[in-house]
C-alpha cells in the first residue's frame, strides 16, 4: 500500500490538486442556512404550527420591529404606508390595527397604546420574507435613517449572512500566520510548515466542496468547521513529517524513509483520528439538526484529513523534499525539556486541587444560565444599540400567535379574556376584541377580516412583555398552551420566537445527555482497543472530562450566560479534539514503563512530549480565541471562547493531572492492561 502510494506520487498529487480546485469552485454553490429554527425536527409543535400558519394565512408572523422617534399619529400612518411599500415587507402592524385612531387615543386602554406609541415614539412590527432579509433590511435602514432603530429575528439573520463569510476570512488571515509561526518554532525547515498547511488545507477545501452533495449547511458550520478541521487534524501531518525527518537522519533513500515514516506514524495518526472521528460522530445523532449538520461536516473533514495526510502528503513531500533540505534552519526551540522531575513533584497538590474543584465544576456546568437562541448583539454594533434603545422605551416585547378553530366566537371571546388576564400579556389582537364578537364576520369585507380568519382558523396575536426566552417566557408559553388546550384540546397551534425557543430547549437538553454519553462510550472504546486496557481509558477520559467540566463551569461562577448550542458542541468537541494530548503522552509512557520505574517513565515522557502537546494545544487554543475575537455572532463567538479556554485547560491537566493519576494508579493499570509487561525493578 505505502509502496503503491509512493510510486504513483505524481498522479496522486495531480488528482488532489484537481479535486481541490473543483471543490474551491463548487463550494460557492452550496446554500448556507442562517435560520436556526429550520433545524428543529418537523414533528416539533412549533414547526407544525408554522407550517399550518403558512398554509392558512398570507404573509407571516412579524419578525422585525422599527421604532420611529418624534413622530405624530398622522406621520406614523404615512410612514406605515412607506414601510408596506418596501419590497420584502409584509404584515405591517401598528396602533391602527388595534384601535380606531379616529377616536381620541386617550379613550383607549393605556397598555394597548403604550405597546405601539408613547412619548412621540412609534413602534411598528412587520414580517420580512424568508430569503430576502439582507436586501430588505438594507432598504428599511435607508428608509428610517441613522436616528431611528430596528431589531428582530430577520435582522439577526441578515447580519449573519453579511458577516459570516467576511469574519471567517478575517479569522483565517489572522490564524494562518500564527500557525505558521508556531510550526516554524517546532520544525527545522522554513518550508515544512507550508507542507503541513497544504496537506490539511487541501482536505479542508475538498470538504467544503463536497458539501454540494449535502445541498445546504448551517452558518455555524460554515464559520466553525473549516477552521476547526484545520486545527484538529494538523497534528496528523506533524506526526508524519516529524517521523520522516527522523528517518532521513538514518536512511539515505528518501522514498524508503517515507515508507518507514508512514508505517511508524500510522497507528498514532489512526488512533488520533479515530477518537476525533467518533467524538464528532456523536453530534450527528442530535435531534436538533444544527449539531447534526456540524457533526457531519467535521466527521467528513476528519476522514478527508486522514486520507490527505496518509496519501497526498507523502506523495507531495517526496516530490519536493529537496525544498525541505534547502530551507533547513537551526531549531529555534528545544524539543526536550527537563520539566518532568518538577511536574511529578506536584502530583499530590494537583490531585487534591482537582478533587476539590471537580464536583463544583460538574455541578456548575449544568447550572449555567443558558441562552437557547442566538443571543444578543454587542452594544457597540448598531443592531445591539438599537435593540437596547427599543427595549428601554417600549420595554420588552415578544409577540405570540394562537391559531384556534374558527366559527365559535363566544368560545374565542372567553379564551381571549383569559389570555388578557395574564400579567405578561400587554394586549391581544383578535376579531372578538378588535371588531367585536357581536358582529358576524360575513357582514364585513374580506379586507377587514383577512388578518383574523383563514379557511379553518381564527388567529389571535398576543403582545407579551417577556423576553424571547428564560424562565418567565417559557412559563408563559406553557400557560398559554394549557389555556388554549382547556378550550380546544389539541386542536390549536401556538407559534412565536419564545414558543420556538421553548421547543428548542427541550430538544437540545435531551440531545445533551445522549451526545455526551455516545462521545464518552465511543472514545472509550477507541482507547480500549488502542491501549488494550480497561483502566487507561478511564484515566484518560477522567483527565479530559475534568478539563471539559471546569471549562463549561466558568460562565456559571462568573455569573454570565452561555449560548446552549456552544455548550453542547464544545462538551463533545473539546473531549474529542484534546484527548489526543493524553494519548500522545500515555503511549510514550507505556513504552518507557516497560524499561523503567513509574516515576522515571513519566518524567521521561513529560520531558519528551510536553513540547509536542504544547504545539497542538497552542494551535487549537489560537483557533478558539481568534474565533472569539473576530466573530460578532454570539454562537460562533461563544464556541471560540470555550474552545480556546478548553484547549489550554486540557493541556494543563494532561501535563499535571494525568501523570499524577498514572503514578497513583500504576498497580491497578498494570493488572488491568493486557500484556502490560511493566518494568519490575523498582
XYZ file of C-alpha atoms in Angstrom:
682
model
C 0.000 0.000 0.000
C 2.685 2.509 1.030
C 4.868 1.499 -1.925
C 1.956 1.969 -4.337
C 1.273 5.460 -2.994
C 4.912 6.489 -3.294
C 5.318 5.034 -6.804
C 2.270 6.920 -8.101
C 3.051 10.156 -6.315
C 2.709 12.455 -9.349
C -0.720 11.079 -10.228
C -1.834 11.362 -6.610
C -0.685 14.967 -6.254
C -2.359 15.896 -9.549
C -5.603 14.195 -8.509
C -5.752 16.009 -5.168
C -4.929 19.352 -6.802
C -7.734 18.885 -9.350
C -10.178 17.876 -6.604
C -9.187 20.927 -4.550
C -9.631 23.319 -7.492
C -13.028 21.861 -8.403
C -14.104 21.930 -4.745
C -12.977 25.539 -4.369
C -15.264 26.473 -7.263
C -18.345 24.412 -6.380
C -18.338 25.443 -2.705
C -19.846 28.768 -3.794
C -22.926 26.873 -4.966
C -23.555 25.402 -1.500
C -26.560 27.039 0.183
C -25.937 28.490 3.649
C -28.870 28.304 6.080
C -28.973 31.154 8.594
C -32.271 30.191 10.270
C -31.753 28.071 13.384
C -35.496 27.387 13.568
C -35.301 25.211 10.465
C -33.075 22.774 12.336
C -35.866 21.822 14.710
C -37.401 18.420 13.883
C -40.511 18.526 11.698
C -42.653 16.974 14.428
C -41.893 19.785 16.934
C -45.144 21.555 17.863
C -43.811 24.995 16.890
C -42.684 23.725 13.457
C -46.098 22.202 12.786
C -47.695 25.499 13.849
C -45.509 27.494 11.425
C -46.344 25.132 8.563
C -50.050 25.466 9.328
C -49.764 29.270 9.524
C -48.075 29.428 6.110
C -50.790 27.232 4.595
C -53.674 29.191 6.116
C -52.599 32.844 6.103
C -50.872 35.112 3.598
C -47.633 36.720 4.789
C -46.136 35.526 8.035
C -45.663 36.272 11.676
C -43.966 39.567 12.498
C -40.199 39.097 12.837
C -38.865 42.679 12.825
C -39.542 45.934 14.672
C -38.848 49.549 13.761
C -39.025 52.491 16.147
C -39.570 55.964 14.708
C -38.795 58.872 17.023
C -40.535 62.258 17.361
C -43.435 61.363 15.105
C -47.136 62.250 15.263
C -50.035 59.835 14.753
C -50.611 61.158 11.234
C -46.917 60.949 10.370
C -46.807 57.406 11.742
C -49.721 56.410 9.487
C -47.892 57.869 6.485
C -44.681 56.046 7.458
C -46.610 52.764 7.765
C -47.620 53.081 4.111
C -43.981 53.708 3.117
C -42.875 50.667 5.115
C -45.532 48.489 3.492
C -44.237 49.583 0.087
C -40.722 48.194 0.751
C -40.084 45.014 -1.265
C -39.976 42.003 1.051
C -42.053 43.635 3.823
C -45.484 42.198 4.663
C -47.930 42.198 7.571
C -47.055 45.657 8.939
C -48.822 46.086 12.288
C -49.321 49.297 14.237
C -51.791 51.025 16.524
C -54.457 51.464 13.818
C -54.757 47.675 13.580
C -55.805 47.521 17.225
C -57.986 50.598 17.808
C -59.897 53.132 15.766
C -57.425 56.014 15.757
C -60.127 58.396 14.539
C -61.314 58.488 18.152
C -59.137 60.149 20.831
C -56.428 57.710 21.867
C -56.896 58.810 25.485
C -60.090 56.736 25.496
C -58.268 53.521 24.631
C -56.634 51.064 27.027
C -53.268 52.619 28.091
C -51.389 49.287 27.961
C -52.535 48.783 24.388
C -51.475 52.297 23.335
C -48.087 52.017 25.020
C -47.300 48.855 23.093
C -47.282 50.908 19.881
C -46.985 54.614 20.669
C -45.650 56.643 23.583
C -43.953 59.995 24.094
C -43.984 60.701 20.371
C -42.239 57.402 19.503
C -43.983 54.834 17.288
C -43.147 51.104 17.236
C -44.051 49.126 14.109
C -43.956 45.330 13.781
C -43.720 43.628 10.403
C -42.706 40.474 8.584
C -39.719 40.191 6.225
C -39.969 37.384 3.704
C -37.597 34.460 4.157
C -34.591 34.649 1.844
C -34.858 38.422 1.376
C -33.533 39.530 4.748
C -30.375 41.319 3.576
C -31.808 43.497 0.820
C -34.997 44.223 2.775
C -33.270 45.286 5.995
C -30.892 47.441 3.943
C -33.906 49.119 2.331
C -35.562 49.636 5.725
C -32.368 51.157 7.143
C -32.287 53.559 4.209
C -35.927 54.463 4.880
C -35.556 55.106 8.630
C -32.125 56.793 8.575
C -29.490 56.842 11.299
C -31.624 58.295 14.105
C -34.250 55.559 14.314
C -33.931 51.920 15.330
C -34.603 48.378 14.068
C -34.347 44.935 15.680
C -35.706 41.409 15.274
C -35.104 37.878 14.001
C -34.946 38.885 10.329
C -32.292 41.498 11.103
C -30.297 38.883 13.039
C -30.461 36.598 10.001
C -29.385 39.407 7.667
C -26.407 40.281 9.862
C -25.334 36.624 9.987
C -25.497 36.420 6.184
C -23.416 39.555 5.751
C -20.812 38.793 8.397
C -20.220 35.011 8.248
C -18.026 34.898 5.141
C -16.158 38.097 5.977
C -15.470 37.079 9.569
C -14.352 33.567 8.579
C -11.863 35.130 6.157
C -10.663 37.580 8.824
C -10.168 34.729 11.271
C -8.194 32.750 8.670
C -5.988 35.751 7.819
C -5.034 36.084 11.479
C -4.847 32.370 12.217
C -2.665 31.107 9.366
C 0.343 33.359 10.180
C 0.063 32.375 13.859
C 0.018 28.670 12.966
C 2.998 29.154 10.629
C 4.902 30.902 13.424
C 4.113 28.087 15.891
C 5.186 25.475 13.343
C 8.383 27.333 12.455
C 9.354 27.211 16.124
C 8.802 23.459 16.194
C 10.485 22.448 12.905
C 13.913 22.709 11.291
C 12.815 23.917 7.853
C 11.348 27.197 6.609
C 9.186 25.408 4.066
C 7.967 22.481 6.184
C 5.021 24.394 7.766
C 3.768 25.064 4.225
C 3.616 21.300 3.602
C 1.556 20.864 6.785
C -0.882 23.589 5.798
C -1.153 22.498 2.162
C -1.960 18.904 3.131
C -4.687 19.888 5.585
C -5.752 22.922 3.535
C -6.477 20.704 0.534
C -8.651 18.432 2.683
C -10.487 21.469 4.106
C -11.253 22.798 0.611
C -12.400 19.360 -0.594
C -14.612 19.091 2.490
C -16.201 22.461 1.674
C -16.717 21.429 -1.938
C -18.283 18.059 -1.137
C -20.981 19.904 0.796
C -22.568 20.353 -2.633
C -23.833 16.779 -2.253
C -25.499 17.714 1.030
C -27.025 20.764 -0.617
C -27.157 23.036 2.425
C -25.132 23.717 5.569
C -25.691 25.986 8.547
C -23.904 29.298 9.020
C -22.377 27.888 12.237
C -20.854 25.015 10.254
C -19.608 27.433 7.584
C -17.936 29.581 10.259
C -16.521 26.919 12.559
C -15.965 23.638 10.679
C -13.134 24.639 8.272
C -11.005 26.277 10.957
C -11.744 23.537 13.483
C -10.842 20.840 10.945
C -7.534 22.582 10.254
C -6.651 22.890 13.934
C -7.673 19.388 14.974
C -6.103 17.467 12.096
C -2.858 19.427 11.700
C -1.335 17.002 14.218
C -1.611 14.167 11.695
C 0.673 15.982 9.253
C 3.081 16.890 12.053
C 3.295 13.234 13.181
C 4.119 12.043 9.659
C 6.689 14.673 8.680
C 8.465 14.559 12.035
C 8.782 10.808 11.630
C 10.032 11.294 8.056
C 12.572 13.823 9.324
C 13.819 11.334 11.921
C 14.297 8.576 9.347
C 16.096 10.943 6.977
C 18.840 11.150 9.600
C 19.301 7.344 9.376
C 18.348 6.406 5.802
C 19.754 7.997 2.671
C 16.917 6.979 0.342
C 14.014 9.490 0.824
C 11.471 7.008 -0.542
C 12.424 4.347 1.996
C 12.479 6.939 4.772
C 8.934 7.978 3.862
C 7.755 4.377 3.639
C 9.001 3.704 7.158
C 7.618 7.012 8.416
C 4.164 6.133 7.061
C 4.313 2.729 8.709
C 5.530 4.080 12.066
C 3.183 7.060 12.269
C 0.083 5.262 11.026
C -1.006 3.833 14.430
C -0.650 7.209 16.175
C -2.453 9.069 13.377
C -5.186 6.411 13.175
C -5.759 6.481 16.946
C -5.833 10.278 16.989
C -8.205 10.460 14.014
C -10.440 7.706 15.419
C -11.086 9.420 18.752
C -11.885 12.693 16.980
C -13.948 10.941 14.293
C -16.147 9.033 16.733
C -16.429 12.019 19.054
C -17.732 14.161 16.207
C -19.912 11.283 15.027
C -21.898 11.597 18.258
C -23.037 15.065 17.125
C -24.718 13.528 14.055
C -27.195 11.734 16.326
C -28.581 15.019 17.654
C -32.277 15.540 17.035
C -31.567 19.260 16.716
C -30.295 19.492 13.156
C -27.682 22.217 13.748
C -25.489 19.847 15.777
C -26.013 17.044 13.286
C -25.065 19.395 10.435
C -21.813 20.424 12.143
C -21.079 16.847 13.201
C -21.457 15.507 9.651
C -19.094 18.155 8.281
C -16.471 17.536 10.961
C -16.664 13.752 10.521
C -16.269 14.175 6.774
C -13.435 16.634 7.362
C -11.511 14.324 9.703
C -11.815 11.437 7.234
C -10.591 13.629 4.374
C -7.713 14.987 6.500
C -6.649 11.440 7.392
C -6.678 10.404 3.716
C -4.839 13.558 2.696
C -2.084 13.025 5.287
C -1.635 9.310 4.541
C -1.873 9.598 0.722
C -1.398 13.157 -0.557
C 1.224 14.433 1.926
C 3.727 11.544 1.407
C 3.428 11.933 -2.370
C 3.793 15.724 -2.176
C 6.753 15.517 0.207
C 8.653 13.051 -1.960
C 8.173 15.280 -4.998
C 9.521 18.356 -3.220
C 11.648 17.004 -0.357
C 14.669 18.870 -1.726
C 12.892 22.120 -0.824
C 12.891 20.966 2.783
C 16.590 20.137 2.555
C 17.439 23.529 1.035
C 15.496 25.532 3.610
C 16.886 23.993 6.780
C 17.426 26.253 9.774
C 18.561 25.679 13.303
C 15.993 24.526 15.839
C 14.588 27.695 17.417
C 13.227 25.902 20.451
C 14.360 22.710 22.133
C 12.006 19.754 21.702
C 13.064 18.160 25.004
C 12.616 19.943 28.327
C 13.809 18.890 31.753
C 10.431 19.527 33.389
C 9.363 16.014 34.338
C 11.124 15.969 37.717
C 9.452 19.250 38.692
C 5.954 18.399 37.452
C 5.877 14.985 39.127
C 6.535 16.623 42.498
C 3.213 18.431 42.132
C 1.164 15.233 41.878
C -0.295 15.278 45.418
C -1.257 19.007 45.428
C -2.702 18.607 41.920
C -4.803 15.596 42.929
C -6.116 17.446 45.982
C -6.958 20.575 43.980
C -8.755 18.579 41.282
C -10.701 16.599 43.902
C -11.823 19.862 45.477
C -12.670 21.535 42.150
C -14.195 18.728 40.093
C -17.506 18.329 41.963
C -18.395 22.072 41.962
C -17.276 22.229 38.319
C -19.508 19.287 37.363
C -22.498 20.807 39.166
C -21.783 24.349 37.957
C -21.512 23.464 34.268
C -25.090 22.148 34.280
C -26.490 25.132 36.228
C -25.254 27.895 33.935
C -27.827 30.409 32.719
C -28.268 29.163 29.176
C -29.368 31.053 26.072
C -31.119 28.838 23.522
C -31.365 31.372 20.699
C -28.614 33.349 19.027
C -28.008 35.677 21.970
C -27.696 39.461 21.899
C -25.585 41.532 19.546
C -22.752 43.552 21.134
C -23.902 47.024 22.201
C -21.106 48.634 20.173
C -22.893 47.496 16.972
C -25.930 49.261 15.536
C -28.104 46.174 15.923
C -27.102 45.877 19.583
C -27.592 49.544 20.453
C -30.900 49.696 18.536
C -32.270 46.704 20.442
C -31.306 48.285 23.774
C -32.918 51.595 22.791
C -36.187 49.958 21.703
C -36.390 47.868 24.871
C -35.719 50.901 27.079
C -38.553 52.924 25.520
C -41.127 50.195 24.891
C -39.916 47.578 27.345
C -39.537 44.001 26.201
C -41.947 42.879 23.505
C -42.360 39.325 22.234
C -45.346 38.534 20.012
C -47.052 35.152 20.241
C -49.797 33.815 17.963
C -52.570 31.340 18.678
C -54.490 29.690 15.867
C -57.776 28.160 17.034
C -60.645 26.592 15.055
C -62.849 29.318 13.630
C -66.630 29.550 13.920
C -67.289 29.768 17.659
C -66.874 33.462 18.517
C -68.315 33.063 22.020
C -65.693 30.466 22.976
C -62.959 32.531 21.342
C -64.069 35.605 23.330
C -63.778 33.651 26.604
C -60.317 32.455 25.616
C -59.173 36.000 24.794
C -60.475 37.246 28.149
C -58.472 34.537 29.945
C -55.354 35.393 27.939
C -55.743 39.089 28.754
C -55.684 38.201 32.441
C -52.049 37.035 32.259
C -49.723 39.654 33.758
C -47.199 39.140 30.961
C -49.759 39.800 28.179
C -49.875 43.553 27.473
C -52.599 43.261 24.844
C -54.280 40.852 22.463
C -55.356 41.387 18.872
C -58.254 39.251 17.667
C -61.552 39.625 15.879
C -63.594 39.442 19.091
C -61.844 42.356 20.804
C -60.922 44.435 17.756
C -64.116 44.227 15.656
C -66.463 42.653 18.212
C -67.973 39.219 18.826
C -71.439 40.636 18.174
C -70.698 41.462 14.520
C -70.890 38.422 12.195
C -67.727 38.280 10.043
C -69.710 37.536 6.896
C -71.210 41.054 7.109
C -67.768 42.611 6.619
C -65.390 42.906 3.686
C -62.549 40.397 3.385
C -60.089 43.250 3.880
C -61.484 43.756 7.396
C -61.319 40.091 8.396
C -58.423 38.505 6.472
C -55.880 39.202 9.232
C -58.115 37.347 11.727
C -59.578 34.424 9.761
C -58.379 31.804 7.307
C -60.396 28.984 5.828
C -60.083 26.895 9.003
C -58.595 29.035 11.771
C -59.085 32.155 13.808
C -55.842 33.996 14.622
C -55.144 35.655 17.975
C -51.969 37.728 18.471
C -50.608 38.229 21.979
C -48.240 41.101 22.706
C -46.255 39.751 25.655
C -43.812 41.590 27.898
C -41.400 38.684 28.417
C -38.020 38.189 26.819
C -37.843 35.763 23.926
C -36.563 33.133 26.349
C -35.939 32.473 30.023
C -37.961 31.040 32.896
C -40.699 33.680 32.701
C -41.045 33.399 28.906
C -41.141 29.600 28.942
C -43.627 29.555 31.832
C -45.910 31.845 29.803
C -45.646 29.514 26.785
C -46.773 26.632 29.000
C -49.634 28.712 30.453
C -50.861 29.876 27.042
C -50.742 26.355 25.631
C -52.558 24.983 28.679
C -55.255 27.678 28.442
C -55.795 27.025 24.726
C -55.974 23.284 25.439
C -58.720 23.889 28.021
C -60.919 25.347 25.264
C -59.849 23.375 22.199
C -57.989 20.276 23.379
C -55.138 19.516 20.943
C -56.871 21.338 18.086
C -54.876 24.582 18.256
C -51.444 25.898 17.273
C -49.101 28.268 19.127
C -46.154 29.952 17.466
C -43.668 32.741 18.018
C -39.984 33.106 18.874
C -40.495 32.213 22.547
C -42.557 29.142 21.560
C -39.844 28.009 19.149
C -37.078 28.506 21.725
C -39.156 26.597 24.299
C -39.276 23.596 21.959
C -35.591 24.063 21.123
C -34.670 23.983 24.813
C -36.477 20.691 25.400
C -34.933 19.083 22.327
C -31.321 20.154 22.862
C -31.422 19.263 26.568
C -32.419 15.737 25.608
C -29.674 15.750 22.971
C -27.093 16.756 25.580
C -27.381 13.565 27.615
C -27.367 11.328 24.555
C -24.483 13.084 22.777
C -22.226 13.203 25.835
C -22.892 9.538 26.587
C -22.187 8.497 22.995
C -18.981 10.579 22.928
C -17.622 9.027 26.109
C -18.572 5.477 25.063
C -17.145 5.685 21.524
C -13.909 7.403 22.561
C -13.631 4.966 25.476
C -13.899 2.029 23.066
C -11.187 3.501 20.809
C -8.930 3.923 23.834
C -9.747 0.397 24.971
C -8.595 -1.006 21.631
C -5.591 1.323 21.418
C -4.181 0.527 24.869
C -5.747 -2.930 25.344
C -6.635 -1.824 28.833
C -9.697 -1.188 30.985
C -8.035 1.356 33.252
C -6.222 3.541 30.686
C -9.496 4.718 29.051
C -10.882 5.641 32.485
C -7.773 7.628 33.439
C -7.564 9.449 30.098
C -11.281 10.234 29.909
C -11.327 11.455 33.511
C -8.445 13.829 32.759
C -10.034 15.392 29.676
C -13.573 15.322 31.081
C -12.349 17.230 34.140
C -10.993 19.906 31.787
C -14.366 19.998 29.972
C -16.340 20.411 33.225
C -14.030 23.150 34.534
C -14.224 24.957 31.186
C -18.020 24.838 30.975
C -18.484 25.825 34.621
C -16.628 29.143 34.241
C -19.712 31.041 32.956
C -21.748 29.840 35.971
C -19.199 31.022 38.526
C -18.624 34.230 36.536
C -22.361 34.926 36.550
C -22.592 35.158 32.761
C -24.920 33.471 30.276
C -23.808 30.836 27.797
C -25.289 30.008 24.386
C -26.504 26.439 24.831
C -25.557 25.338 21.319
C -21.968 26.343 22.090
C -22.099 24.415 25.368
C -23.491 21.315 23.689
C -20.997 21.339 20.816
C -17.947 22.096 22.955
C -18.796 19.410 25.507
C -18.249 16.985 22.619
C -15.630 18.771 20.521
C -13.246 19.543 23.394
C -13.257 15.930 24.540
C -12.801 14.566 21.020
C -10.140 17.097 19.998
C -7.964 17.210 23.115
C -7.952 13.554 24.174
C -5.133 13.265 21.617
C -2.850 15.078 24.049
C -3.468 12.393 26.648
C -2.990 9.632 24.070
C 0.356 11.058 22.943
C 1.703 11.227 26.493
C 0.282 7.855 27.560
C 1.548 5.947 24.503
C 5.072 7.158 25.206
C 4.660 6.396 28.915
C 3.611 2.775 28.278
C 6.756 2.210 26.215
C 9.004 3.803 28.842
C 7.239 1.938 31.637
C 8.377 -1.363 30.155
C 12.013 -0.498 30.812
C 11.935 1.784 33.859
C 10.053 2.617 37.046
C 6.756 4.548 37.162
C 8.209 7.898 38.155
C 11.175 7.667 35.816
C 8.888 6.673 32.931
C 6.530 9.608 33.440
C 9.431 12.050 33.884
C 10.945 10.916 30.606
C 7.592 11.091 28.780
C 6.904 14.594 30.081
C 10.371 15.760 29.044
C 9.970 14.377 25.530
C 6.279 15.045 24.798
C 5.389 18.295 26.544
C 6.640 20.289 23.563
C 4.573 18.326 21.009
C 1.485 18.554 23.213
C 2.128 22.259 23.703
C 2.319 22.843 19.941
C -1.024 21.079 19.371
C -2.697 22.865 22.276
C -1.390 26.276 21.237
C -2.745 25.828 17.700
C -6.200 24.712 18.882
C -6.304 27.394 21.545
C -5.304 30.049 18.996
C -8.132 28.900 16.731
C -10.635 29.267 19.559
C -9.537 32.666 20.793
C -9.328 34.068 17.250
C -12.889 32.893 16.500
C -13.987 34.530 19.740
C -12.209 37.794 18.947
C -13.242 38.100 15.287
C -16.860 36.909 15.287
C -19.810 39.143 16.103
C -22.168 36.157 16.019
C -22.849 35.131 19.638
C -22.933 31.391 18.837
C -19.648 31.330 16.901
C -18.013 33.666 19.419
C -19.023 31.509 22.399
C -17.792 28.340 20.668
C -14.465 30.080 20.057
C -14.041 31.218 23.663
C -14.925 27.780 25.035
C -12.599 26.066 22.561
C -9.663 28.383 23.290
C -10.016 28.075 27.048
C -10.744 24.342 26.806
C -7.555 23.581 24.870
C -5.455 25.383 27.488
C -7.203 23.574 30.361
C -6.734 20.222 28.617
C -3.010 20.915 28.180
C -2.635 21.871 31.864
C -4.465 18.787 33.126
C -2.658 16.430 30.741
C 0.780 17.553 31.984
C -0.261 17.826 35.650
C -3.233 15.583 36.473
C -2.625 12.706 34.053
C 0.943 11.996 35.320
C -0.376 12.053 38.893
C -3.109 9.532 38.032
C -0.668 7.285 36.155
C 1.665 7.195 39.160
C -1.053 6.739 41.805
C -2.905 4.001 39.899
C 0.149 2.269 38.426
C -0.603 -1.085 40.101
C -4.247 -1.030 39.006
C -3.253 -0.102 35.458
C -0.711 -2.907 35.299
C -3.271 -5.511 36.408
C -5.998 -4.287 34.044
C -3.823 -3.947 30.930
C -3.352 -6.921 28.602
C 0.334 -7.844 28.332
C 1.427 -4.674 30.092
C 4.974 -6.006 30.631
C 5.727 -3.210 33.084
C 9.240 -2.967 34.499
C 9.532 -4.690 37.897
C 12.876 -3.394 39.149
C 11.663 -0.587 41.465
